[in-house]
Amino acid sequence: MLKPIDLWFALALGAAAVAAPPAAQAAEPQAPAAAAPLAAKRSAVAQVAGLKVRYDVHGDLKSGKTPLLVLHGAYMSADAMAPMVQRFSRTRPVIVLDQRGHGRTGDGTGPITYERLADDAAAVLDAAGVRQADVFGYSMGGAAAIQLAVRHPGKVGKLVAVSASTRLDAMYPEVLAGIAQITPEVFANTPMRREYDRLAPRPQDFPKLVEKLKVLDATPFDWGPAMRALTHKTMIVMGDYDVVAPEHAVEMFRMRGGGAPALAAQGFLTAPPPARLLVLPGASHIGIMAEPDILAALVTPFLEDATPKMPEGFF
């Protein structure tokens, strides 16, 4: 069994593989839709209290389609979300940013908090001229996406929270113990550290990022009441071997009106439900991001507010 520090070293290496530029990754089997070209990209900057938050726009924000805002996880970057951006941008414009402390944005003054990450994301939407966007957030980005919906409800259409939680103690104690042992040296000579050095305006700030993220992951929070009060349609996504127990995914799903007995009693859904739950089998916290085709295929009907299909031969 892995000790906590070994666990998180393994996670770092796994995240680095996700973060590697697409050209550096081994070829993978592609679904037929994968032949579609990546939407045209433009890069821009949002000013947030002296911090230049870097973001990319894939596709046409004036197309009339609701944009999707993509928020990456800890120690990642906008580039690391390329597999998801590639798939979602075939059907809608996508905005993806480097969150504070990460990627091309670099470090800002003060701590990294989910509330500040949410405010940064809101500032990016303002800078891009977007009144409202759907939001897809993974891990740290999933928590930031929840806070974006809480703090700036009018800016969020639909909410997709991937591998996130509404309270700190929903994470396994072993995971929190592993995070507490992380040091900058753990990342030495890893693809993740090389990716940080490639993108960061000040590569020497990496130890600051490690310390700020350790503080973030040791700070208690409980957003249950705020989550219940949201009005946004919500999709909860977890791996069955995620850092958060599957029971919490179900709890979050129910917070958003999911699993209503009256709807379940119908036997089939005649309208898009208020909440959707996806638990990927055999998927860890990092491993869940190795399934972009599955994620895109199942999240897209939610974003499009599609009514679940009725199979032939029942009625």
Tab-separated table of C-alpha atoms in Angstrom:
chain	number	residue	atom	x	y	z
A	1	MET	CA	0.000	0.000	0.000
A	2	LEU	CA	1.315	3.440	-0.905
A	3	LYS	CA	2.311	5.757	1.932
A	4	PRO	CA	0.736	9.253	1.708
A	5	ILE	CA	3.847	10.898	0.294
A	6	ASP	CA	4.251	8.119	-2.286
A	7	LEU	CA	0.601	8.482	-3.201
A	8	TRP	CA	0.925	12.167	-3.907
A	9	PHE	CA	4.203	11.735	-5.770
A	10	ALA	CA	2.359	9.260	-7.995
A	11	LEU	CA	-0.468	11.735	-8.428
A	12	ALA	CA	2.018	14.423	-9.413
A	13	LEU	CA	3.468	12.208	-12.116
A	14	GLY	CA	-0.008	11.292	-13.318
A	15	ALA	CA	-1.073	14.912	-13.485
A	16	ALA	CA	2.095	15.736	-15.368
A	17	ALA	CA	1.216	13.187	-18.019
A	18	VAL	CA	-2.170	14.852	-18.397
A	19	ALA	CA	-0.502	18.255	-18.539
A	20	ALA	CA	2.014	17.356	-21.233
A	21	PRO	CA	1.426	19.132	-24.566
A	22	PRO	CA	-0.659	16.970	-26.928
A	23	ALA	CA	2.273	16.475	-29.310
A	24	ALA	CA	4.300	14.880	-26.529
A	25	GLN	CA	1.690	12.275	-25.672
A	26	ALA	CA	1.497	8.831	-27.191
A	27	ALA	CA	-1.146	8.398	-29.848
A	28	GLU	CA	-4.452	7.150	-28.452
A	29	PRO	CA	-7.418	5.573	-30.192
A	30	GLN	CA	-9.688	8.301	-31.475
A	31	ALA	CA	-13.444	8.345	-31.752
A	32	PRO	CA	-14.714	9.337	-35.214
A	33	ALA	CA	-15.432	12.883	-34.041
A	34	ALA	CA	-11.779	13.343	-33.103
A	35	ALA	CA	-10.968	14.178	-36.720
A	36	ALA	CA	-12.688	17.536	-36.323
A	37	PRO	CA	-10.162	20.387	-36.140
A	38	LEU	CA	-9.547	22.323	-32.943
A	39	ALA	CA	-11.418	25.627	-32.940
A	40	ALA	CA	-9.316	28.717	-33.644
A	41	LYS	CA	-7.661	30.131	-30.525
A	42	ARG	CA	-6.897	33.629	-29.356
A	43	SER	CA	-5.104	34.538	-26.129
A	44	ALA	CA	-5.895	37.479	-23.867
A	45	VAL	CA	-5.407	38.883	-20.368
A	46	ALA	CA	-7.812	39.862	-17.586
A	47	GLN	CA	-6.522	42.333	-15.000
A	48	VAL	CA	-7.406	41.349	-11.420
A	49	ALA	CA	-6.008	43.645	-8.722
A	50	GLY	CA	-2.629	43.889	-10.428
A	51	LEU	CA	-2.521	40.236	-11.493
A	52	LYS	CA	-2.632	39.427	-15.200
A	53	VAL	CA	-4.804	36.336	-15.540
A	54	ARG	CA	-4.021	34.683	-18.881
A	55	TYR	CA	-6.773	32.961	-20.797
A	56	ASP	CA	-7.470	31.456	-24.211
A	57	VAL	CA	-10.653	31.546	-26.261
A	58	HIS	CA	-11.341	28.684	-28.663
A	59	GLY	CA	-14.063	29.438	-31.185
A	60	ASP	CA	-16.370	32.397	-31.786
A	61	LEU	CA	-17.906	34.023	-28.707
A	62	LYS	CA	-20.378	35.777	-31.005
A	63	SER	CA	-21.720	32.535	-32.426
A	64	GLY	CA	-24.843	32.679	-30.265
A	65	LYS	CA	-23.873	29.447	-28.502
A	66	THR	CA	-23.358	29.486	-24.740
A	67	PRO	CA	-19.605	29.475	-24.016
A	68	LEU	CA	-18.039	26.892	-21.733
A	69	LEU	CA	-15.535	28.106	-19.138
A	70	VAL	CA	-12.963	25.421	-18.228
A	71	LEU	CA	-11.104	25.563	-14.882
A	72	HIS	CA	-8.087	23.287	-14.354
A	73	GLY	CA	-6.889	21.542	-11.204
A	74	ALA	CA	-3.960	22.193	-8.867
A	75	TYR	CA	-0.443	22.140	-10.384
A	76	MET	CA	-2.016	22.163	-13.860
A	77	SER	CA	-2.581	24.796	-16.535
A	78	ALA	CA	-4.864	25.714	-19.416
A	79	ASP	CA	-2.644	23.579	-21.661
A	80	ALA	CA	-3.294	20.544	-19.448
A	81	MET	CA	-7.008	20.786	-20.226
A	82	ALA	CA	-6.403	20.502	-23.985
A	83	PRO	CA	-8.054	17.061	-24.297
A	84	MET	CA	-11.297	18.436	-22.863
A	85	VAL	CA	-11.056	21.768	-24.695
A	86	GLN	CA	-10.503	19.978	-28.023
A	87	ARG	CA	-13.682	17.985	-27.620
A	88	PHE	CA	-15.975	20.658	-26.224
A	89	SER	CA	-14.833	23.334	-28.683
A	90	ARG	CA	-16.218	21.325	-31.610
A	91	THR	CA	-19.741	22.322	-30.598
A	92	ARG	CA	-19.383	25.549	-28.590
A	93	PRO	CA	-16.871	28.316	-27.840
A	94	VAL	CA	-14.567	27.472	-24.930
A	95	ILE	CA	-12.681	29.763	-22.565
A	96	VAL	CA	-9.837	28.224	-20.560
A	97	LEU	CA	-7.609	30.135	-18.160
A	98	ASP	CA	-4.391	29.710	-16.224
A	99	GLN	CA	-5.536	30.132	-12.628
A	100	ARG	CA	-3.530	32.281	-10.219
A	101	GLY	CA	-0.209	30.726	-9.303
A	102	HIS	CA	-0.395	28.453	-12.346
A	103	GLY	CA	0.675	28.410	-15.970
A	104	ARG	CA	1.277	31.723	-17.687
A	105	THR	CA	-0.587	33.714	-15.037
A	106	GLY	CA	1.965	33.179	-12.292
A	107	ASP	CA	1.842	34.134	-8.640
A	108	GLY	CA	-0.183	36.993	-7.185
A	109	THR	CA	-0.151	38.638	-3.795
A	110	GLY	CA	-1.879	36.908	-0.904
A	111	PRO	CA	-3.206	33.365	-0.581
A	112	ILE	CA	-4.891	31.157	-3.144
A	113	THR	CA	-8.481	30.609	-2.065
A	114	TYR	CA	-11.454	29.149	-3.894
A	115	GLU	CA	-13.206	32.474	-3.505
A	116	ARG	CA	-10.351	34.347	-5.178
A	117	LEU	CA	-10.183	31.759	-7.953
A	118	ALA	CA	-13.921	32.274	-8.507
A	119	ASP	CA	-13.505	36.035	-8.649
A	120	ASP	CA	-10.633	35.638	-11.122
A	121	ALA	CA	-12.876	33.495	-13.321
A	122	ALA	CA	-15.622	36.113	-13.157
A	123	ALA	CA	-13.098	38.771	-14.203
A	124	VAL	CA	-12.060	36.626	-17.180
A	125	LEU	CA	-15.690	36.380	-18.318
A	126	ASP	CA	-16.004	40.157	-18.019
A	127	ALA	CA	-12.780	40.711	-19.969
A	128	ALA	CA	-13.985	38.345	-22.685
A	129	GLY	CA	-17.300	40.183	-22.912
A	130	VAL	CA	-19.284	37.124	-21.817
A	131	ARG	CA	-22.383	37.793	-19.731
A	132	GLN	CA	-22.960	34.142	-18.821
A	133	ALA	CA	-21.165	30.848	-19.434
A	134	ASP	CA	-21.542	27.221	-18.503
A	135	VAL	CA	-18.668	26.090	-16.276
A	136	PHE	CA	-16.632	22.856	-16.239
A	137	GLY	CA	-14.176	22.637	-13.350
A	138	TYR	CA	-11.866	19.801	-12.331
A	139	SER	CA	-10.538	19.230	-8.778
A	140	MET	CA	-9.383	22.636	-7.498
A	141	GLY	CA	-11.141	24.042	-10.550
A	142	GLY	CA	-14.306	22.149	-9.620
A	143	ALA	CA	-14.334	23.812	-6.220
A	144	ALA	CA	-13.665	27.177	-7.884
A	145	ALA	CA	-16.570	26.492	-10.258
A	146	ILE	CA	-18.898	25.900	-7.300
A	147	GLN	CA	-17.756	29.153	-5.724
A	148	LEU	CA	-18.214	30.977	-9.028
A	149	ALA	CA	-21.846	29.866	-9.025
A	150	VAL	CA	-22.216	30.895	-5.371
A	151	ARG	CA	-20.491	34.290	-5.603
A	152	HIS	CA	-21.472	35.248	-9.157
A	153	PRO	CA	-24.681	33.307	-9.835
A	154	GLY	CA	-25.705	35.407	-12.819
A	155	LYS	CA	-22.494	34.587	-14.673
A	156	VAL	CA	-23.071	30.817	-14.547
A	157	GLY	CA	-25.511	28.900	-16.717
A	158	LYS	CA	-24.906	25.219	-16.013
A	159	LEU	CA	-22.377	23.883	-13.519
A	160	VAL	CA	-20.183	20.791	-13.990
A	161	ALA	CA	-18.118	19.958	-10.881
A	162	VAL	CA	-15.586	17.186	-11.507
A	163	SER	CA	-13.742	15.543	-8.584
A	164	ALA	CA	-14.667	18.333	-6.173
A	165	SER	CA	-16.420	18.483	-2.811
A	166	THR	CA	-18.512	20.869	-0.732
A	167	ARG	CA	-16.505	20.379	2.460
A	168	LEU	CA	-12.891	19.617	3.292
A	169	ASP	CA	-13.618	16.601	5.491
A	170	ALA	CA	-15.338	14.848	2.574
A	171	MET	CA	-11.816	14.005	1.387
A	172	TYR	CA	-10.233	10.834	2.731
A	173	PRO	CA	-7.976	11.532	5.762
A	174	GLU	CA	-5.170	9.650	4.014
A	175	VAL	CA	-5.352	12.107	1.127
A	176	LEU	CA	-5.192	15.141	3.393
A	177	ALA	CA	-2.235	13.586	5.244
A	178	GLY	CA	-0.448	13.055	1.932
A	179	ILE	CA	-0.996	16.648	0.830
A	180	ALA	CA	0.449	17.899	4.128
A	181	GLN	CA	3.723	16.102	3.348
A	182	ILE	CA	4.244	17.561	-0.121
A	183	THR	CA	7.430	19.589	-0.626
A	184	PRO	CA	8.771	21.344	-3.744
A	185	GLU	CA	11.515	18.696	-3.877
A	186	VAL	CA	8.907	15.992	-4.548
A	187	PHE	CA	8.455	17.507	-8.018
A	188	ALA	CA	12.163	17.732	-8.904
A	189	ASN	CA	12.933	16.419	-12.410
A	190	THR	CA	9.299	15.482	-13.046
A	191	PRO	CA	7.333	16.352	-16.198
A	192	MET	CA	5.004	18.431	-14.022
A	193	ARG	CA	7.825	20.658	-12.786
A	194	ARG	CA	9.239	20.997	-16.296
A	195	GLU	CA	5.812	22.061	-17.540
A	196	TYR	CA	5.573	24.664	-14.780
A	197	ASP	CA	9.027	25.985	-15.670
A	198	ARG	CA	8.056	26.145	-19.348
A	199	LEU	CA	4.988	28.283	-18.725
A	200	ALA	CA	5.540	30.302	-15.547
A	201	PRO	CA	6.672	33.932	-15.849
A	202	ARG	CA	8.808	33.286	-12.736
A	203	PRO	CA	9.766	29.604	-12.433
A	204	GLN	CA	11.451	30.362	-9.098
A	205	ASP	CA	7.980	30.896	-7.589
A	206	PHE	CA	7.173	27.170	-7.606
A	207	PRO	CA	7.862	26.738	-3.856
A	208	LYS	CA	5.364	29.539	-3.201
A	209	LEU	CA	2.740	27.694	-5.214
A	210	VAL	CA	3.336	24.483	-3.268
A	211	GLU	CA	2.974	26.262	0.060
A	212	LYS	CA	-0.141	28.165	-0.982
A	213	LEU	CA	-1.843	25.017	-2.254
A	214	LYS	CA	-0.986	23.151	0.942
A	215	VAL	CA	-2.641	25.934	2.927
A	216	LEU	CA	-5.643	25.843	0.598
A	217	ASP	CA	-6.011	22.091	1.103
A	218	ALA	CA	-5.744	22.392	4.897
A	219	THR	CA	-8.354	25.132	5.308
A	220	PRO	CA	-11.764	23.805	6.426
A	221	PHE	CA	-14.864	24.791	4.464
A	222	ASP	CA	-18.488	23.716	4.263
A	223	TRP	CA	-20.560	24.934	1.334
A	224	GLY	CA	-23.523	22.624	1.843
A	225	PRO	CA	-26.116	25.365	2.504
A	226	ALA	CA	-24.804	27.493	-0.375
A	227	MET	CA	-24.817	24.486	-2.715
A	228	ARG	CA	-28.429	23.687	-1.831
A	229	ALA	CA	-29.441	27.283	-2.488
A	230	LEU	CA	-28.090	27.390	-6.047
A	231	THR	CA	-30.559	27.530	-8.907
A	232	HIS	CA	-28.217	26.281	-11.627
A	233	LYS	CA	-28.624	22.911	-13.269
A	234	THR	CA	-25.693	20.879	-12.000
A	235	MET	CA	-23.738	17.791	-13.014
A	236	ILE	CA	-21.555	16.024	-10.439
A	237	VAL	CA	-18.704	13.879	-11.795
A	238	MET	CA	-16.477	11.601	-9.706
A	239	GLY	CA	-14.273	8.546	-10.073
A	240	ASP	CA	-15.225	5.558	-7.940
A	241	TYR	CA	-11.668	5.686	-6.532
A	242	ASP	CA	-11.489	9.480	-6.285
A	243	VAL	CA	-10.041	11.443	-3.354
A	244	VAL	CA	-13.639	11.948	-2.226
A	245	ALA	CA	-15.891	9.008	-1.363
A	246	PRO	CA	-18.684	8.165	-3.833
A	247	GLU	CA	-21.167	8.805	-1.025
A	248	HIS	CA	-20.284	12.492	-1.140
A	249	ALA	CA	-20.942	12.594	-4.866
A	250	VAL	CA	-24.433	11.283	-4.145
A	251	GLU	CA	-24.810	13.845	-1.356
A	252	MET	CA	-23.890	16.680	-3.724
A	253	PHE	CA	-26.234	15.273	-6.367
A	254	ARG	CA	-29.105	15.352	-3.878
A	255	MET	CA	-28.180	18.877	-2.763
A	256	ARG	CA	-28.963	19.971	-6.308
A	257	GLY	CA	-32.322	18.212	-6.493
A	258	GLY	CA	-31.036	14.998	-8.003
A	259	GLY	CA	-32.708	11.653	-7.459
A	260	ALA	CA	-36.127	13.082	-6.649
A	261	PRO	CA	-38.436	10.128	-5.837
A	262	ALA	CA	-41.277	11.617	-7.883
A	263	LEU	CA	-39.099	11.644	-11.010
A	264	ALA	CA	-37.679	8.208	-10.283
A	265	ALA	CA	-41.197	6.796	-9.872
A	266	GLN	CA	-42.020	7.740	-13.467
A	267	GLY	CA	-39.675	5.059	-14.767
A	268	PHE	CA	-38.416	7.427	-17.464
A	269	LEU	CA	-37.634	11.132	-17.725
A	270	THR	CA	-39.847	13.321	-19.888
A	271	ALA	CA	-37.745	16.474	-19.410
A	272	PRO	CA	-34.108	17.332	-18.640
A	273	PRO	CA	-33.545	16.650	-14.921
A	274	PRO	CA	-32.264	19.398	-12.585
A	275	ALA	CA	-29.126	17.443	-11.700
A	276	ARG	CA	-27.058	14.605	-13.147
A	277	LEU	CA	-24.569	12.266	-11.501
A	278	LEU	CA	-21.686	10.496	-13.223
A	279	VAL	CA	-19.417	8.084	-11.328
A	280	LEU	CA	-16.768	6.645	-13.647
A	281	PRO	CA	-15.831	3.037	-12.871
A	282	GLY	CA	-12.222	2.170	-12.183
A	283	ALA	CA	-11.294	5.865	-12.166
A	284	SER	CA	-8.991	7.625	-9.702
A	285	HIS	CA	-8.692	11.355	-9.112
A	286	ILE	CA	-6.050	11.673	-11.818
A	287	GLY	CA	-7.333	8.795	-13.933
A	288	ILE	CA	-10.686	10.466	-14.498
A	289	MET	CA	-8.958	12.989	-16.769
A	290	ALA	CA	-7.656	10.145	-18.939
A	291	GLU	CA	-11.229	9.653	-20.190
A	292	PRO	CA	-11.915	12.830	-22.221
A	293	ASP	CA	-14.067	11.021	-24.788
A	294	ILE	CA	-16.338	9.567	-22.117
A	295	LEU	CA	-16.538	12.851	-20.219
A	296	ALA	CA	-17.333	14.902	-23.318
A	297	ALA	CA	-19.896	12.368	-24.549
A	298	LEU	CA	-21.782	12.379	-21.250
A	299	VAL	CA	-21.364	16.027	-20.252
A	300	THR	CA	-22.401	17.434	-23.646
A	301	PRO	CA	-26.072	16.292	-23.403
A	302	PHE	CA	-26.204	18.010	-20.004
A	303	LEU	CA	-24.812	21.242	-21.464
A	304	GLU	CA	-27.343	21.013	-24.294
A	305	ASP	CA	-30.169	20.384	-21.812
A	306	ALA	CA	-31.111	17.250	-23.694
A	307	THR	CA	-33.971	15.088	-22.497
A	308	PRO	CA	-32.661	11.571	-21.787
A	309	LYS	CA	-33.466	9.163	-24.601
A	310	MET	CA	-36.320	6.697	-24.373
A	311	PRO	CA	-35.376	3.209	-25.575
A	312	GLU	CA	-37.458	1.557	-28.278
A	313	GLY	CA	-39.883	-1.169	-27.421
A	314	PHE	CA	-40.981	-0.045	-23.954
A	315	PHE	CA	-44.090	2.026	-24.734
